Short mmCIF file of C-alpha atoms in Angstrom, two decimals:
data_model
loop_
_atom_site.label_atom_id
_atom_site.label_comp_id
_atom_site.label_asym_id
_atom_site.label_seq_id
_atom_site.Cartn_x
_atom_site.Cartn_y
_atom_site.Cartn_z
CA UNK O 1 198.52 120.46 169.07
CA UNK O 2 199.87 117.16 167.69
CA UNK O 3 200.94 117.07 164.02
CA UNK O 4 197.92 115.68 162.57
CA UNK O 5 195.36 118.58 164.07
CA UNK O 6 197.60 121.19 162.77
CA UNK O 7 197.36 119.70 159.11
CA UNK O 8 193.85 119.42 159.15
CA UNK O 9 193.75 123.23 160.51
CA UNK O 10 195.83 124.24 157.88
CA UNK O 11 193.70 122.38 155.20
CA UNK O 12 190.29 123.71 156.68
CA UNK O 13 191.93 127.18 156.42
CA UNK O 14 193.41 127.07 153.20
CA UNK O 15 189.91 125.85 151.98
CA UNK O 16 188.00 128.42 153.17
CA UNK O 17 190.43 130.83 151.98
CA UNK O 18 189.78 129.28 148.44
CA UNK O 19 186.25 129.25 148.58
CA UNK O 20 186.00 132.79 149.86
CA UNK O 21 188.45 133.85 147.01
CA UNK O 22 186.29 131.66 144.51
CA UNK O 23 183.09 133.30 145.68
CA UNK O 24 184.37 136.70 145.31
CA UNK O 25 186.38 136.15 141.86
CA UNK O 26 183.27 134.14 140.11
CA UNK O 27 180.35 135.62 142.06
CA UNK O 28 177.79 132.87 141.05
CA UNK O 29 174.94 134.20 142.64
CA UNK O 30 174.91 136.85 139.78
CA UNK O 31 173.88 133.91 137.60
CA UNK O 32 170.24 133.70 139.45
CA UNK O 33 169.94 137.44 140.07
CA UNK O 34 168.00 139.30 137.57
CA UNK O 35 168.18 143.18 137.68
CA UNK O 36 165.93 145.05 134.65
CA UNK O 37 166.14 148.35 133.80
CA UNK O 38 163.54 150.31 131.91
CA UNK O 39 164.77 153.88 130.32
CA UNK O 40 162.74 155.80 128.01
CA UNK O 41 164.21 156.75 124.36
CA UNK O 42 166.44 159.84 124.52
CA UNK O 43 163.22 162.99 123.93
CA UNK O 44 162.51 164.91 121.26
CA UNK O 45 163.62 168.36 121.20
CA UNK O 46 161.07 170.93 120.11
CA UNK O 47 161.97 172.47 116.57
CA UNK O 48 162.15 176.75 116.52
CA UNK O 49 159.22 177.89 114.38
CA UNK O 50 159.97 180.59 111.51
CA UNK O 51 158.68 183.88 113.58
CA UNK O 52 155.37 184.87 112.34
CA UNK O 53 154.65 188.51 111.04
CA UNK O 54 153.08 190.52 113.23
CA UNK O 55 150.50 193.28 112.31
CA UNK O 56 151.25 196.71 113.96
CA UNK O 57 149.52 200.11 113.75
CA UNK O 58 151.97 202.27 111.52
CA UNK O 59 152.40 204.91 113.97
CA UNK O 60 153.71 201.85 116.81
CA UNK O 61 157.38 200.88 116.67
CA UNK O 62 157.43 197.23 115.59
CA UNK O 63 158.26 194.82 118.55
CA UNK O 64 160.83 192.58 118.21
CA UNK O 65 159.67 188.52 117.60
CA UNK O 66 160.97 185.66 118.96
CA UNK O 67 160.77 182.25 117.23
CA UNK O 68 157.90 180.19 119.20
CA UNK O 69 158.79 176.56 119.72
CA UNK O 70 156.72 174.35 116.96
CA UNK O 71 154.22 171.52 118.02
CA UNK O 72 156.58 169.21 115.97
CA UNK O 73 159.55 167.52 117.88
CA UNK O 74 162.67 166.76 116.05
CA UNK O 75 162.78 162.80 116.75
CA UNK O 76 165.90 160.80 117.24
CA UNK O 77 167.18 159.15 114.35
CA UNK O 78 168.65 155.79 114.38
CA UNK O 79 172.08 155.52 112.88
CA UNK O 80 172.97 151.56 113.26
CA UNK O 81 171.29 148.75 114.51
CA UNK O 82 171.75 145.02 115.15
CA UNK O 83 170.37 141.86 117.02
CA UNK O 84 172.24 140.38 119.72
CA UNK O 85 173.60 136.69 119.22
CA UNK O 86 174.55 134.61 122.38
CA UNK O 87 178.34 133.76 123.01
CA UNK O 88 179.32 132.92 126.85
CA UNK O 89 175.65 133.49 128.11
CA UNK O 90 172.37 133.06 126.24
CA UNK O 91 172.00 136.76 125.09
CA UNK O 92 169.19 138.11 123.22
CA UNK O 93 167.42 142.02 122.03
CA UNK O 94 168.44 144.58 119.96
CA UNK O 95 171.06 147.43 119.73
CA UNK O 96 170.35 150.63 118.23
CA UNK O 97 172.73 153.70 117.97
CA UNK O 98 170.55 156.90 118.21
CA UNK O 99 171.72 160.47 117.29
CA UNK O 100 169.21 162.74 119.45
CA UNK O 101 167.87 166.01 118.57
CA UNK O 102 171.10 167.73 119.95
CA UNK O 103 173.19 165.79 117.78
CA UNK O 104 174.76 163.39 120.55
CA UNK O 105 174.85 159.92 120.12
CA UNK O 106 173.24 157.20 122.33
CA UNK O 107 173.67 153.39 122.28
CA UNK O 108 170.58 151.82 123.44
CA UNK O 109 169.52 148.00 124.48
CA UNK O 110 166.08 146.93 123.51
CA UNK O 111 164.63 144.09 125.21
CA UNK O 112 167.69 143.06 126.67
CA UNK O 113 167.76 139.32 128.49
CA UNK O 114 170.97 137.87 129.32
CA UNK O 115 173.08 136.87 132.53
CA UNK O 116 173.93 139.20 135.09
CA UNK O 117 178.12 139.16 135.85
CA UNK O 118 180.61 140.65 138.11
CA UNK O 119 181.80 143.16 135.70
CA UNK O 120 180.04 143.23 132.39
CA UNK O 121 180.67 146.16 130.04
CA UNK O 122 178.69 147.74 126.87
CA UNK O 123 181.45 147.95 124.15
CA UNK O 124 181.39 149.50 120.59
CA UNK O 125 184.09 147.16 118.92
CA UNK O 126 185.76 146.69 115.40
CA UNK O 127 185.58 143.09 116.03
CA UNK O 128 183.58 141.25 113.64
CA UNK O 129 180.79 139.01 115.17
CA UNK O 130 180.84 135.42 115.05
CA UNK O 131 178.79 132.80 116.42
CA UNK O 132 179.59 130.32 119.11
CA UNK O 133 182.59 129.73 120.90
CA UNK O 134 184.62 131.31 118.06
CA UNK O 135 183.38 134.81 118.75
CA UNK O 136 183.79 134.75 122.33
CA UNK O 137 187.23 136.21 122.97
CA UNK O 138 187.39 138.66 119.61
CA UNK O 139 186.45 141.94 121.28
CA UNK O 140 189.38 143.06 123.23
CA UNK O 141 191.77 142.19 120.06
CA UNK O 142 191.43 145.53 118.35
CA UNK O 143 189.60 149.00 118.72
CA UNK O 144 186.97 149.24 121.14
CA UNK O 145 184.98 151.87 122.95
CA UNK O 146 183.72 151.16 126.55
CA UNK O 147 179.97 152.93 126.47
CA UNK O 148 179.69 151.93 130.35
CA UNK O 149 179.02 149.31 132.82
CA UNK O 150 175.52 147.18 131.91
CA UNK O 151 173.19 148.84 134.08
CA UNK O 152 170.81 145.17 134.33
CA UNK O 153 170.81 141.78 132.42
CA UNK O 154 167.41 142.70 131.51
CA UNK O 155 165.08 145.80 130.06
CA UNK O 156 165.67 148.98 127.88
CA UNK O 157 168.75 150.65 128.30
CA UNK O 158 170.59 153.80 127.23
CA UNK O 159 174.35 154.40 127.17
CA UNK O 160 175.48 158.04 126.04
CA UNK O 161 178.26 158.00 123.86
CA UNK O 162 181.43 160.54 124.10
CA UNK O 163 181.24 163.56 121.75
CA UNK O 164 182.83 162.98 118.80
CA UNK O 165 182.83 159.27 118.52
CA UNK O 166 183.17 158.29 115.00
CA UNK O 167 181.03 155.05 114.45
CA UNK O 168 182.50 154.20 111.43
CA UNK O 169 185.44 152.94 113.13
CA UNK O 170 182.84 150.67 115.00
CA UNK O 171 181.52 147.38 113.47
CA UNK O 172 179.49 145.81 116.27
CA UNK O 173 178.53 145.73 120.08
CA UNK O 174 179.36 143.26 122.93
CA UNK O 175 178.13 142.78 126.09
CA UNK O 176 181.76 142.19 127.45
CA UNK O 177 182.63 140.36 131.02
CA UNK O 178 185.95 142.24 131.40
CA UNK O 179 186.89 140.12 134.49
CA UNK O 180 186.83 137.00 132.45
CA UNK O 181 187.72 138.68 129.06
CA UNK O 182 184.90 136.95 127.50
CA UNK O 183 181.56 138.14 125.52
CA UNK O 184 178.20 137.34 126.80
CA UNK O 185 176.66 138.50 123.44
CA UNK O 186 177.04 140.76 120.60
CA UNK O 187 175.34 142.30 117.57
CA UNK O 188 177.12 143.52 114.23
CA UNK O 189 175.86 147.02 113.55
CA UNK O 190 174.06 147.36 110.66
CA UNK O 191 174.00 151.07 109.23
CA UNK O 192 171.78 150.17 105.88
CA UNK O 193 168.52 151.37 107.65
CA UNK O 194 170.54 155.04 108.53
#
C-alpha cells in the first residue's frame, strides 16, 4: 500500500471515529424526537371522620367504633409555583410544588414543551432566574437538588422530592442539561400563593 493510500485510510478512519463520537456526545436526533408524558396530580387522601355515636340497648355492651373515611378528601396543596422561561432551548410550561395529603412534596411540570436532550435533569436551585443567555449556566454554581431525569419533553409530570426537603433553600427550578452544563429553561418559584 502506498503512502497516499495509507493517509487517505487514516483520515477516513479518524473522520468516522470523530463522527461516531460526535453523534454519541451530541445526540442530534433528540432535537426532533418528542416524548409526551401525562401523569395525574398526586391523589387526595380520604379524611377520617369522627366516630358517630351508636345507640345500643342498655343491657348490651357498647361495641368499639372505628372512624369511617369521610367522603371529603384532603386535596394536595400548592406551596410554590412559577412559569418556565426559555434558555438554551425554547421552553414553556408551569412548575408547581405540591404538598400531598401525606405531607410529601412533589415537583410538578404542567403543559411542558421543550426540546429533548441527552441528559436533561429537573433541578431545584438557589440560583436566580435570568432571561436570555445570562441565565444559561447559573444553576450549578450554588446549591441544587436533582429531582430526577426529565421523563419527557412534553406533558404533565410529577417528581417526588426527598423527605425533609427544605423548600426555603431553593428559589427556582431548572431543566438542566447535565452533559453540556446549560439550562434549557427555568422558573422562579413564587410562594405568595402558598
